[in-house]
PDB file of C-alpha atoms and ligand atoms in Angstrom:
ATOM      1  CA  UNK A  15       0.030  -0.365  -0.150  1.00 90.00           C
ATOM      2  CA  UNK A  16       1.469   3.354  -0.962  1.00 95.00           C
ATOM      3  CA  UNK A  17       2.030   5.715   1.873  1.00 96.00           C
ATOM      4  CA  UNK A  18       1.767   9.385   2.803  1.00 97.00           C
ATOM      5  CA  UNK A  19       5.217  10.893   2.890  1.00 97.00           C
ATOM      6  CA  UNK A  20       6.701  13.928   4.569  1.00 97.00           C
ATOM      7  CA  UNK A  21       7.223  16.620   2.657  1.00 98.00           C
ATOM      8  CA  UNK A  22      10.835  18.300   3.221  1.00 98.00           C
ATOM      9  CA  UNK A  23       9.936  22.108   3.885  1.00 98.00           C
ATOM     10  CA  UNK A  24      12.390  24.835   2.972  1.00 98.00           C
ATOM     11  CA  UNK A  25      15.553  24.606   4.850  1.00 98.00           C
ATOM     12  CA  UNK A  26      16.058  20.990   4.445  1.00 98.00           C
ATOM     13  CA  UNK A  27      19.525  20.387   3.177  1.00 98.00           C
ATOM     14  CA  UNK A  28      18.299  17.492   1.070  1.00 98.00           C
ATOM     15  CA  UNK A  29      16.198  20.144  -1.018  1.00 98.00           C
ATOM     16  CA  UNK A  30      19.097  21.832  -2.033  1.00 98.00           C
ATOM     17  CA  UNK A  31      21.484  18.612  -3.842  1.00 98.00           C
ATOM     18  CA  UNK A  32      21.558  17.746  -7.007  1.00 98.00           C
ATOM     19  CA  UNK A  33      19.825  14.678  -7.440  1.00 98.00           C
ATOM     20  CA  UNK A  34      21.193  11.113  -7.978  1.00 98.00           C
ATOM     21  CA  UNK A  35      20.569   9.279 -11.440  1.00 98.00           C
ATOM     22  CA  UNK A  36      17.974   6.012 -10.949  1.00 98.00           C
ATOM     23  CA  UNK A  37      19.611   3.173 -12.509  1.00 98.00           C
ATOM     24  CA  UNK A  38      17.141   0.661 -12.298  1.00 98.00           C
ATOM     25  CA  UNK A  39      13.411   2.548 -13.018  1.00 98.00           C
ATOM     26  CA  UNK A  40      11.973  -1.072 -12.265  1.00 97.00           C
ATOM     27  CA  UNK A  41      13.146  -1.445  -9.268  1.00 98.00           C
ATOM     28  CA  UNK A  42      10.856  -2.314  -6.559  1.00 98.00           C
ATOM     29  CA  UNK A  43      12.276   0.538  -4.380  1.00 97.00           C
ATOM     30  CA  UNK A  44      11.596   2.713  -7.070  1.00 98.00           C
ATOM     31  CA  UNK A  45       8.121   1.556  -7.767  1.00 98.00           C
ATOM     32  CA  UNK A  46       6.854   2.047  -4.601  1.00 98.00           C
ATOM     33  CA  UNK A  47       8.799   5.483  -4.155  1.00 98.00           C
ATOM     34  CA  UNK A  48       6.446   6.929  -7.234  1.00 98.00           C
ATOM     35  CA  UNK A  49       3.207   4.984  -5.664  1.00 98.00           C
ATOM     36  CA  UNK A  50       4.106   7.584  -2.406  1.00 98.00           C
ATOM     37  CA  UNK A  51       4.675   9.980  -4.627  1.00 98.00           C
ATOM     38  CA  UNK A  52       1.503   9.826  -6.391  1.00 97.00           C
ATOM     39  CA  UNK A  53      -0.635   9.630  -3.208  1.00 97.00           C
ATOM     40  CA  UNK A  54       1.672  12.029  -1.489  1.00 97.00           C
ATOM     41  CA  UNK A  55       1.080  14.784  -4.746  1.00 95.00           C
ATOM     42  CA  UNK A  56      -2.987  14.326  -4.723  1.00 93.00           C
ATOM     43  CA  UNK A  57      -3.599  14.266  -0.609  1.00 94.00           C
ATOM     44  CA  UNK A  58      -1.431  17.869  -0.724  1.00 91.00           C
ATOM     45  CA  UNK A  59      -3.049  19.097  -4.048  1.00 88.00           C
ATOM     46  CA  UNK A  60       0.410  19.403  -5.660  1.00 89.00           C
ATOM     47  CA  UNK A  61       0.044  19.301  -9.483  1.00 93.00           C
ATOM     48  CA  UNK A  62       4.143  17.999  -8.994  1.00 96.00           C
ATOM     49  CA  UNK A  63       6.339  16.656  -6.869  1.00 98.00           C
ATOM     50  CA  UNK A  64      10.114  15.495  -6.835  1.00 98.00           C
ATOM     51  CA  UNK A  65      11.844  12.648  -5.119  1.00 98.00           C
ATOM     52  CA  UNK A  66      13.995  15.252  -3.208  1.00 98.00           C
ATOM     53  CA  UNK A  67      10.568  16.715  -1.346  1.00 98.00           C
ATOM     54  CA  UNK A  68       9.878  13.342  -0.199  1.00 98.00           C
ATOM     55  CA  UNK A  69      14.287  13.196   1.064  1.00 98.00           C
ATOM     56  CA  UNK A  70      14.946  10.884  -1.907  1.00 98.00           C
ATOM     57  CA  UNK A  71      17.864  12.598  -3.499  1.00 98.00           C
ATOM     58  CA  UNK A  72      16.942  10.997  -6.864  1.00 98.00           C
ATOM     59  CA  UNK A  73      16.390  11.886 -10.376  1.00 98.00           C
ATOM     60  CA  UNK A  74      12.686  11.448 -10.365  1.00 98.00           C
ATOM     61  CA  UNK A  75       9.178  13.900 -10.361  1.00 98.00           C
ATOM     62  CA  UNK A  76       5.428  13.284 -10.589  1.00 97.00           C
ATOM     63  CA  UNK A  77       3.751  15.771 -13.014  1.00 96.00           C
ATOM     64  CA  UNK A  78       0.214  15.346 -11.955  1.00 93.00           C
ATOM     65  CA  UNK A  79      -1.880  18.316 -13.653  1.00 89.00           C
ATOM     66  CA  UNK A  80      -5.775  18.476 -12.539  1.00 86.00           C
ATOM     67  CA  UNK A  81      -7.889  21.059 -11.500  1.00 86.00           C
ATOM     68  CA  UNK A  82      -7.821  21.868  -7.522  1.00 80.00           C
ATOM     69  CA  UNK A  83      -8.110  24.163  -4.845  1.00 79.00           C
ATOM     70  CA  UNK A  84      -4.655  25.339  -4.952  1.00 77.00           C
ATOM     71  CA  UNK A  85      -4.336  25.631  -9.032  1.00 79.00           C
ATOM     72  CA  UNK A  86      -8.431  26.127 -10.307  1.00 80.00           C
ATOM     73  CA  UNK A  87      -7.317  26.446 -13.843  1.00 81.00           C
ATOM     74  CA  UNK A  88      -4.811  23.244 -14.297  1.00 85.00           C
ATOM     75  CA  UNK A  89      -5.180  20.957 -17.275  1.00 87.00           C
ATOM     76  CA  UNK A  90      -6.292  17.964 -16.947  1.00 89.00           C
ATOM     77  CA  UNK A  91      -3.735  14.578 -17.207  1.00 88.00           C
ATOM     78  CA  UNK A  92      -2.789  11.451 -16.118  1.00 90.00           C
ATOM     79  CA  UNK A  93      -0.614  11.736 -13.710  1.00 94.00           C
ATOM     80  CA  UNK A  94       3.052  10.442 -15.214  1.00 96.00           C
ATOM     81  CA  UNK A  95       5.771   9.718 -13.159  1.00 98.00           C
ATOM     82  CA  UNK A  96       9.411  11.231 -15.181  1.00 98.00           C
ATOM     83  CA  UNK A  97      12.654   9.329 -14.345  1.00 98.00           C
ATOM     84  CA  UNK A  98      16.257  11.168 -15.337  1.00 98.00           C
ATOM     85  CA  UNK A  99      14.280  14.004 -17.151  1.00 98.00           C
ATOM     86  CA  UNK A 100      16.266  16.118 -19.683  1.00 98.00           C
ATOM     87  CA  UNK A 101      15.610  19.344 -21.669  1.00 98.00           C
ATOM     88  CA  UNK A 102      16.708  18.848 -24.925  1.00 98.00           C
ATOM     89  CA  UNK A 103      15.443  22.234 -26.213  1.00 97.00           C
ATOM     90  CA  UNK A 104      13.855  25.532 -25.292  1.00 97.00           C
ATOM     91  CA  UNK A 105      12.240  28.312 -27.401  1.00 95.00           C
ATOM     92  CA  UNK A 106      13.096  31.546 -26.437  1.00 88.00           C
ATOM     93  CA  UNK A 107       9.835  33.244 -25.395  1.00 94.00           C
ATOM     94  CA  UNK A 108       9.404  33.135 -21.713  1.00 96.00           C
ATOM     95  CA  UNK A 109       6.530  34.302 -19.318  1.00 97.00           C
ATOM     96  CA  UNK A 110       5.699  35.246 -15.847  1.00 97.00           C
ATOM     97  CA  UNK A 111       3.344  33.004 -14.051  1.00 95.00           C
ATOM     98  CA  UNK A 112       1.949  31.984 -10.681  1.00 94.00           C
ATOM     99  CA  UNK A 113       4.114  29.195  -9.050  1.00 96.00           C
ATOM    100  CA  UNK A 114       3.973  27.524  -5.543  1.00 96.00           C
ATOM    101  CA  UNK A 115       5.542  24.729  -4.079  1.00 97.00           C
ATOM    102  CA  UNK A 116       4.847  22.066  -1.495  1.00 97.00           C
ATOM    103  CA  UNK A 117       8.073  22.277   0.123  1.00 98.00           C
ATOM    104  CA  UNK A 118       7.380  25.904   0.790  1.00 98.00           C
ATOM    105  CA  UNK A 119       3.889  26.698   2.333  1.00 96.00           C
ATOM    106  CA  UNK A 120       2.198  30.211   2.506  1.00 96.00           C
ATOM    107  CA  UNK A 121       3.912  31.738  -0.538  1.00 97.00           C
ATOM    108  CA  UNK A 122       3.280  32.066  -3.935  1.00 96.00           C
ATOM    109  CA  UNK A 123       5.301  34.038  -6.832  1.00 97.00           C
ATOM    110  CA  UNK A 124       5.563  35.027 -10.468  1.00 97.00           C
ATOM    111  CA  UNK A 125       8.214  33.124 -11.796  1.00 98.00           C
ATOM    112  CA  UNK A 126      10.199  33.876 -15.480  1.00 98.00           C
ATOM    113  CA  UNK A 127       9.926  30.022 -17.729  1.00 98.00           C
ATOM    114  CA  UNK A 128      10.154  28.979 -20.957  1.00 98.00           C
ATOM    115  CA  UNK A 129       6.364  28.539 -22.832  1.00 97.00           C
ATOM    116  CA  UNK A 130       7.249  25.269 -24.737  1.00 97.00           C
ATOM    117  CA  UNK A 131      10.143  22.656 -24.196  1.00 97.00           C
ATOM    118  CA  UNK A 132      11.187  19.385 -25.450  1.00 98.00           C
ATOM    119  CA  UNK A 133      12.068  17.108 -23.018  1.00 98.00           C
ATOM    120  CA  UNK A 134      13.265  13.278 -22.519  1.00 98.00           C
ATOM    121  CA  UNK A 135      12.672  10.690 -20.003  1.00 98.00           C
ATOM    122  CA  UNK A 136      12.482   7.504 -18.763  1.00 98.00           C
ATOM    123  CA  UNK A 137       8.707   6.078 -17.964  1.00 98.00           C
ATOM    124  CA  UNK A 138       7.857   3.917 -15.096  1.00 97.00           C
ATOM    125  CA  UNK A 139       8.278   1.146 -17.151  1.00 98.00           C
ATOM    126  CA  UNK A 140      12.008   2.233 -18.093  1.00 98.00           C
ATOM    127  CA  UNK A 141      10.552   3.135 -21.471  1.00 98.00           C
ATOM    128  CA  UNK A 142      12.447   6.293 -23.290  1.00 98.00           C
ATOM    129  CA  UNK A 143       9.697   9.088 -23.282  1.00 98.00           C
ATOM    130  CA  UNK A 144      10.719  12.531 -25.371  1.00 98.00           C
ATOM    131  CA  UNK A 145       7.842  14.782 -25.577  1.00 97.00           C
ATOM    132  CA  UNK A 146       6.480  18.918 -25.803  1.00 97.00           C
ATOM    133  CA  UNK A 147       5.569  20.604 -23.429  1.00 96.00           C
ATOM    134  CA  UNK A 148       3.587  24.244 -23.744  1.00 95.00           C
ATOM    135  CA  UNK A 149       2.520  26.532 -21.098  1.00 93.00           C
ATOM    136  CA  UNK A 150       1.002  25.520 -17.346  1.00 94.00           C
ATOM    137  CA  UNK A 151       2.842  21.880 -18.000  1.00 95.00           C
ATOM    138  CA  UNK A 152       5.906  23.578 -19.345  1.00 97.00           C
ATOM    139  CA  UNK A 153       5.740  25.384 -16.251  1.00 97.00           C
ATOM    140  CA  UNK A 154       5.066  22.818 -13.817  1.00 97.00           C
ATOM    141  CA  UNK A 155       8.250  20.926 -15.820  1.00 98.00           C
ATOM    142  CA  UNK A 156      10.385  23.109 -15.190  1.00 98.00           C
ATOM    143  CA  UNK A 157       9.750  23.308 -11.616  1.00 98.00           C
ATOM    144  CA  UNK A 158      10.097  19.938 -11.197  1.00 98.00           C
ATOM    145  CA  UNK A 159      13.254  19.847 -13.096  1.00 98.00           C
ATOM    146  CA  UNK A 160      14.245  22.620 -10.736  1.00 98.00           C
ATOM    147  CA  UNK A 161      14.308  20.686  -7.945  1.00 98.00           C
ATOM    148  CA  UNK A 162      16.223  17.270  -9.292  1.00 98.00           C
ATOM    149  CA  UNK A 163      19.048  20.526  -9.641  1.00 98.00           C
ATOM    150  CA  UNK A 164      18.707  22.030  -5.782  1.00 98.00           C
ATOM    151  CA  UNK A 165      17.076  24.874  -7.307  1.00 98.00           C
ATOM    152  CA  UNK A 166      13.535  26.252  -5.963  1.00 98.00           C
ATOM    153  CA  UNK A 167      11.458  28.591  -7.616  1.00 98.00           C
ATOM    154  CA  UNK A 168      12.284  31.575  -5.288  1.00 98.00           C
ATOM    155  CA  UNK A 169      15.807  31.617  -6.519  1.00 98.00           C
ATOM    156  CA  UNK A 170      14.373  32.361  -9.647  1.00 98.00           C
ATOM    157  CA  UNK A 171      12.289  35.414  -8.720  1.00 97.00           C
ATOM    158  CA  UNK A 172      13.582  38.732 -10.391  1.00 97.00           C
ATOM    159  CA  UNK A 173      12.240  40.567  -7.754  1.00 96.00           C
ATOM    160  CA  UNK A 174      10.964  40.574  -4.312  1.00 96.00           C
ATOM    161  CA  UNK A 175       7.988  42.114  -5.091  1.00 96.00           C
ATOM    162  CA  UNK A 176       6.777  39.172  -7.293  1.00 96.00           C
ATOM    163  CA  UNK A 177       6.331  36.985  -3.976  1.00 97.00           C
ATOM    164  CA  UNK A 178       3.314  37.342  -2.099  1.00 97.00           C
ATOM    165  CA  UNK A 179       1.809  35.344   0.584  1.00 97.00           C
ATOM    166  CA  UNK A 180      -0.677  32.741  -0.143  1.00 93.00           C
ATOM    167  CA  UNK A 181      -3.753  34.501   1.254  1.00 94.00           C
ATOM    168  CA  UNK A 182      -2.604  38.030  -0.821  1.00 95.00           C
ATOM    169  CA  UNK A 183      -2.164  35.583  -3.819  1.00 92.00           C
ATOM    170  CA  UNK A 184      -5.842  34.343  -3.309  1.00 89.00           C
ATOM    171  CA  UNK A 185      -7.085  37.954  -2.668  1.00 91.00           C
ATOM    172  CA  UNK A 186      -5.036  39.145  -5.650  1.00 87.00           C
ATOM    173  CA  UNK A 187      -7.271  36.651  -7.462  1.00 82.00           C
ATOM    174  CA  UNK A 188     -10.256  37.085  -6.712  1.00 81.00           C
ATOM    175  CA  UNK A 189     -10.159  41.653  -6.587  1.00 77.00           C
ATOM    176  CA  UNK A 190      -9.420  40.765 -10.273  1.00 65.00           C
ATOM    177  CA  UNK A 191     -12.402  37.735 -11.119  1.00 58.00           C
TER     178      UNK A 191
HETATM  179 ZN1   ZN B 206       8.109  22.635  -5.652  1.00 62.62          ZN
END
């Protein structure tokens, strides 16, 4: 049975490590970790979670975009595990968009990200996948990919004025509705 994992919070050194490549994606330990990360992300209303966030310094993350209270406009997709991910290509355009992080509760920031990218990863069966992502999913991929490098969204903020508390972020959305 999958178990809910504790989520590493900002200040935990593991969030700042470069994660290790996974040698055998089909190892039972890795398969169990993926199942745990899937339930942990769903429980926390996350649209993604990276292995270092559950105290495993491994090159693995989940992208699990679906509309939820934290991201009402997120596109719906089947959750995917991405192992040893790489960014193969980026297109020039960047855009600032709101991000939060399960490891940095209570904070939202406007983060510049590429709006389109080509990526490669192994799926949980160990099969090589090459795909393109745009907009929100490209943003989630880049956020999770950063976790594998020990980078957090607050490192990408260009101006501290782009940081909001969760409460003020929700308030600003409502005032523009
Ligand atoms: Zn995060």
